[in-house]
Amino acid sequence: MLRAYRSSDVAAAERPLLEAGVPLMERASFAVATVAARELKRRGHTVTGSRILILAGGGNNGGDALYAGAVLARRGAAVDILRAGDTVHEEGLRAALDAGARVLPEDHVATAARAAGLWIDGLAGLGLRPPLREPLAGLVTLLEQERDAAPDEPIVIAVDCPTGIGIDDGGLPGPALRATVTVAMAVPKPGLLAPPASRLCGRVEVADIGLAIAEPPAVATLTGADVADVLREPDESDHKYTRGVVLLGTGSPEYPGAAVLTAGGALGGGAGMVRLDSPEVAHLVLRSYPEIVLGMGRAQAAVLGSGVPVSDIERLRAPLDRALDEQYPVVLDAGALALLKDGYADLPSTAVLTPHAGELAELLAARGEGLTRQEIEAAPIRAVRLAATVTGATIVLKGSTDLIAGPDGPVYAQPARSHWRATAGAGDVYAGLLGALLAGVGEEISRAGHGYGQPALLAAAASWIHAEAAHSNGPIRAGQIADRIPAAIAGALHG
Ligand SMILES: NC(=O)C1=CN([C@@H]2O[C@H](COP(=O)(O)OP(=O)(O)OC[C@H]3O[C@@H](n4cnc5c(N)ncnc54)[C@H](OP(=O)(O)O)[C@@H]3O)[C@@H](O)[C@H]2O)[C@H](O)CC1
Ligand SMILES: [K+]
């Protein structure tokens, strides 16, 4: 699991080590230099003979970059330093100059940017209070223009984070310098895992500088190994009821396919049994999945709303109330979210809402929180935490990176592996898959009662599985995603 920590927690953890004289900056800068050398090599260049531009801000981020420049200059690179702040990290500058680097006149930015094959972005890191002020904002804008104009795009190594991103909220409040590789010191920060900021980070590498953080992570990303830990593989004691029964209140004459796709997601996700409470489309679903059992009945999880128009949502009220009364998990997708506009003020965390940004804006507005779709997409971590707080439910904000928040614990940020997943019906498949995972542990969740972090963790696991199943180098249909879920789960469980 990738765990990202707030900048304040990182800075607090650094302090005693710095006071004890632990050479954190030396370790950090060596890591930056190592990544820079390797990236040059990847492009068929050697450090010797390469021209490298050090973008040195006025703080320790600049210090890291300057010491990295010293290492690279000693290895034969031609190193130019652009001092971008009123102040500079004096020892770092001294080290770089002693190693043969030279300070550029300020009006040489464009020329130097074009001449350098690699830039090291040490303008600002943990100490940035976004948005960027002038002259840094103008410098970053100019550098982005030069990068776009350069015949060969330079390699940009971001020290700790790309300068200008919202390091803790994942926002992009102003200009920011896109990176090829981000070298995160000690631990990732939230802006490296959550969009829109994460889109500017390039590949994230974490440099071990001997720092451990005791605080809980603010954002986390599950890997396949974590998913294997979360899933419960059936054994000889299992039967279809112990593996979890999912009740689907999905699909309608207007959107019959959603019933088929949620059924495919639930069956692919390993439900012991799938019940369908949508008589008007049952014949269609049975044609694809004869395994489906028709009608209501005892279940360990319910999935409601996919493909159900708002005009038809009253039929979902009974299964929703039953899930809440019997305290088993319920996924509220698409049309079912409209039920929450009046009533259901305080949902349990076993209610998992799966809005996209527009639906989330409507949900928040109904709770008196006026965030627009644009504001949600600009700072999704804040939006998904707010939604979990005002509803009490677990929130899955679907997007190219799914963001998942429960009543406590980290926000999970689960990126798509490829973007062909953005196709009609993919959300229906996700809802069914999530229902299967929740049903698999539904009894445990019910016994544990509300406020149980498990639904958010399972929703993150479902997102990882869905991204894995949807990973493709070309177009993929939602039905194909459903068909590939079993292999994605087997891959997580057995490598
Ligand atoms: N603590 C350590 O020794 C280690 C830290 N690591 C590296 O250091 C940075 C954190 O360094 P810090 O000095 O705290 O701050 P930064 O260098 O990240 O940023 C401060 C500079 O940024 C300017 N600033 C701040 N906000 C803005 C803004 N909105 N617009 C423009 N400029 C801004 C600030 O200027 P001021 O005039 O406001 O002072 C500073 O010039 C961390 O990220 C690591 O890279 C080591 O890795 C480990 C040891
Ligand atoms: K930086």
PDB file of N, CA and C in Angstrom, residues 78-110:
ATOM      1  N   ALA A  78      27.607  19.348 -17.216  1.00  0.00           N
ATOM      2  CA  ALA A  78      27.690  20.818 -17.215  1.00  0.00           C
ATOM      3  C   ALA A  78      26.441  21.296 -16.479  1.00  0.00           C
ATOM      4  N   VAL A  79      26.622  21.934 -15.315  1.00  0.00           N
ATOM      5  CA  VAL A  79      25.473  22.260 -14.461  1.00  0.00           C
ATOM      6  C   VAL A  79      25.289  23.780 -14.386  1.00  0.00           C
ATOM      7  N   ASP A  80      24.077  24.238 -14.814  1.00  0.00           N
ATOM      8  CA  ASP A  80      23.748  25.667 -14.700  1.00  0.00           C
ATOM      9  C   ASP A  80      22.757  25.839 -13.559  1.00  0.00           C
ATOM     10  N   ILE A  81      22.935  26.898 -12.789  1.00  0.00           N
ATOM     11  CA  ILE A  81      22.037  27.143 -11.650  1.00  0.00           C
ATOM     12  C   ILE A  81      21.201  28.376 -11.935  1.00  0.00           C
ATOM     13  N   LEU A  82      19.893  28.243 -11.789  1.00  0.00           N
ATOM     14  CA  LEU A  82      19.016  29.399 -11.887  1.00  0.00           C
ATOM     15  C   LEU A  82      18.497  29.685 -10.482  1.00  0.00           C
ATOM     16  N   ARG A  83      18.944  30.787  -9.873  1.00  0.00           N
ATOM     17  CA  ARG A  83      18.475  31.148  -8.537  1.00  0.00           C
ATOM     18  C   ARG A  83      17.118  31.818  -8.686  1.00  0.00           C
ATOM     19  N   ALA A  84      16.089  31.202  -8.072  1.00  0.00           N
ATOM     20  CA  ALA A  84      14.735  31.714  -8.335  1.00  0.00           C
ATOM     21  C   ALA A  84      14.139  32.432  -7.139  1.00  0.00           C
ATOM     22  N   GLY A  85      14.911  32.506  -6.039  1.00  0.00           N
ATOM     23  CA  GLY A  85      14.326  33.175  -4.872  1.00  0.00           C
ATOM     24  C   GLY A  85      15.219  34.337  -4.448  1.00  0.00           C
ATOM     25  N   ASP A  86      14.702  35.182  -3.557  1.00  0.00           N
ATOM     26  CA  ASP A  86      15.548  36.261  -3.017  1.00  0.00           C
ATOM     27  C   ASP A  86      16.677  35.643  -2.202  1.00  0.00           C
ATOM     28  N   THR A  87      16.353  34.494  -1.625  1.00  0.00           N
ATOM     29  CA  THR A  87      17.379  33.824  -0.806  1.00  0.00           C
ATOM     30  C   THR A  87      17.811  32.551  -1.550  1.00  0.00           C
ATOM     31  N   VAL A  88      18.827  31.925  -1.027  1.00  0.00           N
ATOM     32  CA  VAL A  88      19.271  30.652  -1.605  1.00  0.00           C
ATOM     33  C   VAL A  88      19.870  29.811  -0.487  1.00  0.00           C
ATOM     34  N   HIS A  89      19.899  28.505  -0.695  1.00  0.00           N
ATOM     35  CA  HIS A  89      20.510  27.621   0.313  1.00  0.00           C
ATOM     36  C   HIS A  89      22.037  27.757   0.147  1.00  0.00           C
ATOM     37  N   GLU A  90      22.637  28.550   0.993  1.00  0.00           N
ATOM     38  CA  GLU A  90      24.039  28.964   0.799  1.00  0.00           C
ATOM     39  C   GLU A  90      24.984  27.762   0.715  1.00  0.00           C
ATOM     40  N   GLU A  91      24.838  26.807   1.659  1.00  0.00           N
ATOM     41  CA  GLU A  91      25.773  25.665   1.636  1.00  0.00           C
ATOM     42  C   GLU A  91      25.585  24.845   0.354  1.00  0.00           C
ATOM     43  N   GLY A  92      24.354  24.713  -0.045  1.00  0.00           N
ATOM     44  CA  GLY A  92      24.114  23.941  -1.276  1.00  0.00           C
ATOM     45  C   GLY A  92      24.712  24.639  -2.472  1.00  0.00           C
ATOM     46  N   LEU A  93      24.553  25.959  -2.502  1.00  0.00           N
ATOM     47  CA  LEU A  93      25.123  26.734  -3.622  1.00  0.00           C
ATOM     48  C   LEU A  93      26.641  26.612  -3.632  1.00  0.00           C
ATOM     49  N   ARG A  94      27.241  26.737  -2.431  1.00  0.00           N
ATOM     50  CA  ARG A  94      28.700  26.622  -2.329  1.00  0.00           C
ATOM     51  C   ARG A  94      29.176  25.267  -2.852  1.00  0.00           C
ATOM     52  N   ALA A  95      28.467  24.227  -2.437  1.00  0.00           N
ATOM     53  CA  ALA A  95      28.858  22.866  -2.863  1.00  0.00           C
ATOM     54  C   ALA A  95      28.772  22.740  -4.386  1.00  0.00           C
ATOM     55  N   ALA A  96      27.726  23.306  -4.968  1.00  0.00           N
ATOM     56  CA  ALA A  96      27.557  23.184  -6.424  1.00  0.00           C
ATOM     57  C   ALA A  96      28.633  23.983  -7.156  1.00  0.00           C
ATOM     58  N   LEU A  97      28.911  25.189  -6.677  1.00  0.00           N
ATOM     59  CA  LEU A  97      29.937  26.021  -7.342  1.00  0.00           C
ATOM     60  C   LEU A  97      31.305  25.366  -7.207  1.00  0.00           C
ATOM     61  N   ASP A  98      31.592  24.834  -6.003  1.00  0.00           N
ATOM     62  CA  ASP A  98      32.897  24.162  -5.801  1.00  0.00           C
ATOM     63  C   ASP A  98      33.037  22.961  -6.741  1.00  0.00           C
ATOM     64  N   ALA A  99      31.898  22.379  -7.133  1.00  0.00           N
ATOM     65  CA  ALA A  99      31.984  21.191  -8.006  1.00  0.00           C
ATOM     66  C   ALA A  99      32.021  21.591  -9.478  1.00  0.00           C
ATOM     67  N   GLY A 100      31.936  22.908  -9.737  1.00  0.00           N
ATOM     68  CA  GLY A 100      32.083  23.349 -11.126  1.00  0.00           C
ATOM     69  C   GLY A 100      30.808  23.870 -11.750  1.00  0.00           C
ATOM     70  N   ALA A 101      29.732  23.930 -10.968  1.00  0.00           N
ATOM     71  CA  ALA A 101      28.487  24.478 -11.539  1.00  0.00           C
ATOM     72  C   ALA A 101      28.622  25.995 -11.648  1.00  0.00           C
ATOM     73  N   ARG A 102      27.763  26.628 -12.474  1.00  0.00           N
ATOM     74  CA  ARG A 102      27.835  28.093 -12.591  1.00  0.00           C
ATOM     75  C   ARG A 102      26.428  28.682 -12.453  1.00  0.00           C
ATOM     76  N   VAL A 103      26.366  29.895 -11.887  1.00  0.00           N
ATOM     77  CA  VAL A 103      25.069  30.567 -11.714  1.00  0.00           C
ATOM     78  C   VAL A 103      24.758  31.362 -12.986  1.00  0.00           C
ATOM     79  N   LEU A 104      23.557  31.205 -13.479  1.00  0.00           N
ATOM     80  CA  LEU A 104      23.151  31.891 -14.709  1.00  0.00           C
ATOM     81  C   LEU A 104      22.625  33.282 -14.395  1.00  0.00           C
ATOM     82  N   PRO A 105      22.847  34.219 -15.298  1.00  0.00           N
ATOM     83  CA  PRO A 105      22.163  35.518 -15.141  1.00  0.00           C
ATOM     84  C   PRO A 105      20.650  35.283 -15.306  1.00  0.00           C
ATOM     85  N   GLU A 106      19.817  36.024 -14.572  1.00  0.00           N
ATOM     86  CA  GLU A 106      18.374  35.752 -14.581  1.00  0.00           C
ATOM     87  C   GLU A 106      17.769  35.838 -15.970  1.00  0.00           C
ATOM     88  N   ASP A 107      18.362  36.668 -16.864  1.00  0.00           N
ATOM     89  CA  ASP A 107      17.706  36.824 -18.178  1.00  0.00           C
ATOM     90  C   ASP A 107      18.107  35.703 -19.139  1.00  0.00           C
ATOM     91  N   HIS A 108      18.740  34.673 -18.593  1.00  0.00           N
ATOM     92  CA  HIS A 108      19.160  33.558 -19.456  1.00  0.00           C
ATOM     93  C   HIS A 108      18.240  32.347 -19.316  1.00  0.00           C
ATOM     94  N   VAL A 109      17.035  32.571 -18.745  1.00  0.00           N
ATOM     95  CA  VAL A 109      16.190  31.410 -18.430  1.00  0.00           C
ATOM     96  C   VAL A 109      15.849  30.634 -19.689  1.00  0.00           C
ATOM     97  N   ALA A 110      15.339  31.339 -20.690  1.00  0.00           N
ATOM     98  CA  ALA A 110      14.867  30.643 -21.908  1.00  0.00           C
ATOM     99  C   ALA A 110      16.017  29.897 -22.579  1.00  0.00           C
TER     100      ALA A 110
END
